[in-house]
Short mmCIF file of C-alpha atoms in Angstrom, two decimals:
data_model
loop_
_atom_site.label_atom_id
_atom_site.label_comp_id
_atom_site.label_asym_id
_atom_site.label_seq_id
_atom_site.Cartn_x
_atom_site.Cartn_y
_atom_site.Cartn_z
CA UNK A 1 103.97 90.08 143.85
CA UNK A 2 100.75 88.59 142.08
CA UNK A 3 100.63 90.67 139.15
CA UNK A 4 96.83 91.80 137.64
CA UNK A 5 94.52 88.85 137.74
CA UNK A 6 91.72 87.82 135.31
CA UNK A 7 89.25 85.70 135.71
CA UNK A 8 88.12 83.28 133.68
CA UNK A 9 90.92 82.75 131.42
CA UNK A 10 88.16 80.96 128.78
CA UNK A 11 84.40 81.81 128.56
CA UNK A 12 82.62 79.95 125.88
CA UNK A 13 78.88 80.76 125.26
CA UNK A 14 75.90 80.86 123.05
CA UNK A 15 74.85 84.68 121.62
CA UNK A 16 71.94 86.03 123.77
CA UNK A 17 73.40 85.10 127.00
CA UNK A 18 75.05 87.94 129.68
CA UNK A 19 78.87 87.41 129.82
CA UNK A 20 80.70 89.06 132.60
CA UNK A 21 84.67 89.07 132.71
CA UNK A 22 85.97 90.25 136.18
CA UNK A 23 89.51 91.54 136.77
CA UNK A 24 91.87 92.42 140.25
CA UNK A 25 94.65 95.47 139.81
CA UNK A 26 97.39 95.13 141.37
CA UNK A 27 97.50 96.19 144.62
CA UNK A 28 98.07 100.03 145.08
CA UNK A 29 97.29 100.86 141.26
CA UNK A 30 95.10 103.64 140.41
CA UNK A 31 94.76 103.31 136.93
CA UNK A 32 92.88 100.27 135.88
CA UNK A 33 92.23 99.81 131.36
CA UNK A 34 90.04 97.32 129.51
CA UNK A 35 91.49 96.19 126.36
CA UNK A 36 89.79 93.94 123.68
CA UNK A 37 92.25 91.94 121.11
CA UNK A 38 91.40 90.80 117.71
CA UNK A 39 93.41 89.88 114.65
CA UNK A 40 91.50 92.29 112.69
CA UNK A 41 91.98 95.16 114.92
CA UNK A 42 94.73 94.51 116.46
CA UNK A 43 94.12 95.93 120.84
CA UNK A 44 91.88 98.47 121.39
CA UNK A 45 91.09 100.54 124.32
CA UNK A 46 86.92 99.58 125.61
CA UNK A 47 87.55 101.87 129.02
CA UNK A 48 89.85 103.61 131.60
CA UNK A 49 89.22 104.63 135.06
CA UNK A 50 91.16 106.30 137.50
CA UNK A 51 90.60 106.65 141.36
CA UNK A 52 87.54 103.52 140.27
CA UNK A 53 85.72 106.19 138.15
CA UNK A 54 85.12 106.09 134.48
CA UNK A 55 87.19 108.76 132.59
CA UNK A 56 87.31 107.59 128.95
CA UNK A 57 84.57 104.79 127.57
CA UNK A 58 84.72 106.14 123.66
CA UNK A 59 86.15 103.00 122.90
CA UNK A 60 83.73 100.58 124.45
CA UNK A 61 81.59 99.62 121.31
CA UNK A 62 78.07 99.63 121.85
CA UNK A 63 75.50 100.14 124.49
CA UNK A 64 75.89 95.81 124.91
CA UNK A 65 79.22 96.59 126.26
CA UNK A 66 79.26 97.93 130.33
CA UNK A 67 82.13 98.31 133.00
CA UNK A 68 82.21 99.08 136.61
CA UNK A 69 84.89 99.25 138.89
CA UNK A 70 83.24 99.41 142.36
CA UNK A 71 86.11 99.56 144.42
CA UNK A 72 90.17 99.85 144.47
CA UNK A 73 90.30 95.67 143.87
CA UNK A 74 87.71 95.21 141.46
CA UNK A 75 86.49 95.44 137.95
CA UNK A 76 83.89 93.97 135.62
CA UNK A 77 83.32 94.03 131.86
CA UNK A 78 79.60 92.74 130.93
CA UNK A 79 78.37 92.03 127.66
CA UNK A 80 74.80 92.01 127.42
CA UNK A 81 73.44 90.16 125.07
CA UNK A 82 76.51 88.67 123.53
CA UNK A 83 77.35 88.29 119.93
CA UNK A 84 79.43 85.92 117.87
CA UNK A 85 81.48 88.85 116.78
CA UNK A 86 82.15 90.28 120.44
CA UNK A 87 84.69 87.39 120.61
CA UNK A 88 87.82 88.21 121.14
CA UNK A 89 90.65 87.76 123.92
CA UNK A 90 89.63 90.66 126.59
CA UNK A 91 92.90 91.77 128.38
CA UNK A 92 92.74 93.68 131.97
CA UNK A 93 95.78 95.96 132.61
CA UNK A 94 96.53 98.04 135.71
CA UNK A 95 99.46 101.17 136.50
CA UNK A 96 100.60 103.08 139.20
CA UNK A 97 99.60 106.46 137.70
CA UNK A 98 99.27 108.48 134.74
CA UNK A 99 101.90 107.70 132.33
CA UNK A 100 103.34 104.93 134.30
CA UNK A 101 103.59 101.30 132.19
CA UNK A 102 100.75 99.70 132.37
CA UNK A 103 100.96 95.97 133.57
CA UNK A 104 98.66 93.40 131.58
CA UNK A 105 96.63 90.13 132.95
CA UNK A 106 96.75 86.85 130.76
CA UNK A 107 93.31 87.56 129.64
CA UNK A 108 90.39 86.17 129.05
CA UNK A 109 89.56 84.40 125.74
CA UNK A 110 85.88 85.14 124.67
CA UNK A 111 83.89 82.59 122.74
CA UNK A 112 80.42 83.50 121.59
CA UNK A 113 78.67 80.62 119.41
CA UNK B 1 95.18 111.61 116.81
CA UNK B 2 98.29 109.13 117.32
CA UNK B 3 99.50 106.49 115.19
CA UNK B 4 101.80 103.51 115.32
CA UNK B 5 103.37 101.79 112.46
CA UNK B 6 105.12 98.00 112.47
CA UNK B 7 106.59 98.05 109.34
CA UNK B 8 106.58 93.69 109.40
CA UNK B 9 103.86 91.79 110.55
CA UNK B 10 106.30 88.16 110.56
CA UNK B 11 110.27 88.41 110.91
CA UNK B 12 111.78 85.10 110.82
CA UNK B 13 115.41 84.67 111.89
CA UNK B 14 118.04 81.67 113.25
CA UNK B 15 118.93 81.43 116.16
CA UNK B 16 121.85 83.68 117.64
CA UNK B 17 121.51 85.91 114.63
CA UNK B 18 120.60 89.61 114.99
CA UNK B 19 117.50 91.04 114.80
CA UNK B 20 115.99 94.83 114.64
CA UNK B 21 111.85 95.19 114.63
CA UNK B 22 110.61 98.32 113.05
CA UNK B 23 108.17 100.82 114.82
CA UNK B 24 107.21 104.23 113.10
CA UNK B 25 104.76 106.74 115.12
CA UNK B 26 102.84 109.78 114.23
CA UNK B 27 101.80 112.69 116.77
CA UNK B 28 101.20 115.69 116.78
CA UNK B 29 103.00 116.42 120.36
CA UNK B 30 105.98 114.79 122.20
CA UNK B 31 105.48 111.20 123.27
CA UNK B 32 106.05 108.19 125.49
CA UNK B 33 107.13 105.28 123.95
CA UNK B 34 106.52 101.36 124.81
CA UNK B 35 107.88 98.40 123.26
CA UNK B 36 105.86 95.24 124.93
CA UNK B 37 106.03 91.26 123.89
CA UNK B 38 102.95 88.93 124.49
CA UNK B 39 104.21 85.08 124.39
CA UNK B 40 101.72 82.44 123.55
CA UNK B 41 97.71 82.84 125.65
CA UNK B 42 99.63 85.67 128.06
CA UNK B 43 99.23 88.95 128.35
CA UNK B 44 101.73 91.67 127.30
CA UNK B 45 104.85 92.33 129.15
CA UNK B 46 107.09 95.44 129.16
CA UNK B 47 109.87 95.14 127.95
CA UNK B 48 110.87 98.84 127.95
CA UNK B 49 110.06 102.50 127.64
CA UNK B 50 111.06 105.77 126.45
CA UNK B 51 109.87 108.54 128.96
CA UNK B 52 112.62 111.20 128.41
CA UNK B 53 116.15 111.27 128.66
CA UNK B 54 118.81 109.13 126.45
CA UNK B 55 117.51 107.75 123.53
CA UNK B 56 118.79 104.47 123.33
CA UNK B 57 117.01 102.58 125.81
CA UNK B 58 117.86 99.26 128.03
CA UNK B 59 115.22 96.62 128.61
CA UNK B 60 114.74 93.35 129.77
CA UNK B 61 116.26 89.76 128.22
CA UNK B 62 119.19 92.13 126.12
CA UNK B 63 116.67 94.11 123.88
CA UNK B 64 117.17 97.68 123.21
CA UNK B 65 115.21 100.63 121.79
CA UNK B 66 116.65 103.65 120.03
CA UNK B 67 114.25 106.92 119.81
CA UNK B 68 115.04 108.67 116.45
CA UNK B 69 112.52 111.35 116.94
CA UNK B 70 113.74 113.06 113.53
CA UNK B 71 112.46 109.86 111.59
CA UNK B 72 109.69 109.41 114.64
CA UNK B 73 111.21 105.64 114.89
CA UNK B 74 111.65 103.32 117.97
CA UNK B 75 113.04 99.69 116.68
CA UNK B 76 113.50 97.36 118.81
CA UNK B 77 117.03 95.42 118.55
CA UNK B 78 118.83 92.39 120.30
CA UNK B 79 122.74 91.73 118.90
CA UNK B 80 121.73 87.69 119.24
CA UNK B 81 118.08 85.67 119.94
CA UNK B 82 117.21 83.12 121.34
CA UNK B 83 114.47 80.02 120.53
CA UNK B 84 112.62 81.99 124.01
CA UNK B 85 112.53 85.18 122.05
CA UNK B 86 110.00 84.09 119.80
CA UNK B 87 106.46 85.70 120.59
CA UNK B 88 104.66 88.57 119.55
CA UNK B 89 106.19 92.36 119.79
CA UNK B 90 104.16 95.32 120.16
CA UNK B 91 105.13 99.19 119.61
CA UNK B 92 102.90 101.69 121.47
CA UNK B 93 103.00 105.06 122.34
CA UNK B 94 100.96 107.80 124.37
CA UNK B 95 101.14 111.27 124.36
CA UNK B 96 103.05 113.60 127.16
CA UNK B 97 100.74 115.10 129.20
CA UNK B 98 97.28 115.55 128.29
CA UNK B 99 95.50 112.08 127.88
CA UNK B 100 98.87 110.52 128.28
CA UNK B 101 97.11 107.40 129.85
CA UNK B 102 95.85 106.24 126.39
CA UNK B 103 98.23 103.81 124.72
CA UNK B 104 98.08 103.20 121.19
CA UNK B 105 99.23 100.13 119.60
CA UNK B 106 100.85 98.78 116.67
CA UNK B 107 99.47 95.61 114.84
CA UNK B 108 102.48 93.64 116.05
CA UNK B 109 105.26 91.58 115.19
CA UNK B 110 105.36 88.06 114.78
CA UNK B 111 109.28 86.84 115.75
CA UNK B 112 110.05 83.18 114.91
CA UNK B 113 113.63 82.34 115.65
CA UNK B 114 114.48 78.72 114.45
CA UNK B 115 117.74 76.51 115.48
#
C-alpha cells in the first residue's frame, strides 16, 4: 500500500519566490490535513478538508499561505512570496474519516534564504 | 480549547531498560487519544490510540498506553527498548464528536536509548 506521498522532500529557495509543496492521500481517504513543524512551535494545523473542500484554514498563517485540493488525489500548499521564517518541515497527512488516525507523509523540508 | 502536556522534552535510557513517557491533556469534553513516533526526516507514525473502551491500550513494537482520565494522563510505556526505539514521541488528542478531526499535539519527546 503506498502510504501518503509528498513531493519534494527538500525545497530550498530565496524569499520572494512562489513555493508550492504538492501532496497524494492515500487512496480512498476523505480527510486530507496540512501540518507545518517547527522547533519553536512544535506541529500545527495550516488546513483540513474533507470530501476536497476546505473546512477549517484558521491555522494557515497569513494571506501568503494558500491550499487547494482539486480533486480526491491531490493537494497543494503555495507560499506566495516566501519568507525566511516560513521555513519549516511541511508534513501532508491523510484518514479514512472523521476521527479515524490520521496517516502522515515524510514531508517536505522548507528552506527559504 | 484542548491542550497537551509532555512533561520531558529528552528521556535518555540503556538499552533493555524500561521506560514510561509522560502525556497530560486538558479538555473540556471527552477525548480521543494518539500516541505517534516520528524517526529521523520521516513523518509520524501511529503507534496507537485510545477511542473508547479499555484503558490500557496495545500498540505497535511492545508499547502501551494507559488512559487515567481521573489524572487526564496517557503515558506511553515499553517493559524493555531497544537502540530502534530511539526517535521522537508525540501525545495528541482530539475531541469526541464535534471538530473531532483536529489533533492537537504535544511538543514531543526526545528518546535516546544507548547500549
Amino acid at each position: 500500500d503506498a502510504g501518503v506521498i509528498q513531493s519534494p522532500r527538500h525545497e530550498v529557495t530565496e524569499m520572494g519566490q512562489e513555493v508550492t509543496l504538492r501532496c497524494k492521500p492515500i487512496s480512498g481517504h476523505n480527510s486530507l490535513f496540512w501540518y507545518r513543524q517547527t522547533m519553536m512551535r512544535g506541529l500545527e494545523l495550516l488546513i483540513y478538508f474533507n470530501n476536497n473542500v476546505p473546512i477549517d484554514d484558521s491555522g494557515m498563517p497569513e494571506d501568503r499561505f494558500s491550499a487547494k485540493m482539486p480533486n480526491a488525489s491531490f493537494s497543494t500548499l503555495k507560499i506566495q512570496p516566501s519568507e525566511p521564517r516560513d521555513s519549516a518541515v511541511y508534513f501532508c497527512a491523510s484518514s479514512p474519516h472523521l476521527g479515524q488516525p490520521q496517516h502522515f507523509g515524510d514531508g517536505t523540508r522548507l528552506s527559504i534564504l | 480549547a484542548q491542550s497537551v502536556t509532555q512533561l520531558d522534552s529528552q528521556v535518555p535510557v540503556f538499552e533493555e531498560a524500561p521506560v514510561e513517557l509522560r502525556c497530560n491533556y486538558s479538555s473540556s469534553v471527552s477525548v480521543y487519544l494518539f500516541w505517534y513516533v516520528q524517526y529521523p526526516n520521516q513523518g509520524l507514525q501511529l503507534l496507537l490510540k485510545y477511542l473508547s473502551g479499555s484503558t490500557l491500550v496495545k500498540g505497535i513494537n511492545g508499547f502501551e498506553a494507559e488512559f487515567n482520565k481521573s489524572q487526564t494522563s496517557f503515558h506511553l510505556r515499553k517493559p524493555s527498548v531497544h537502540i530502534s526505539d530511539t526517535a521522537e514521541y508525540f501525545c495528541a488528542v482530539s475531541d469526541v464528536g464535534g471538530s473531532n478531526y483536529k489533533l492537537t499535539f504535544g511538543k514531543g519527546t526526545l528518546l535516546t536509548v544507548n547500549p
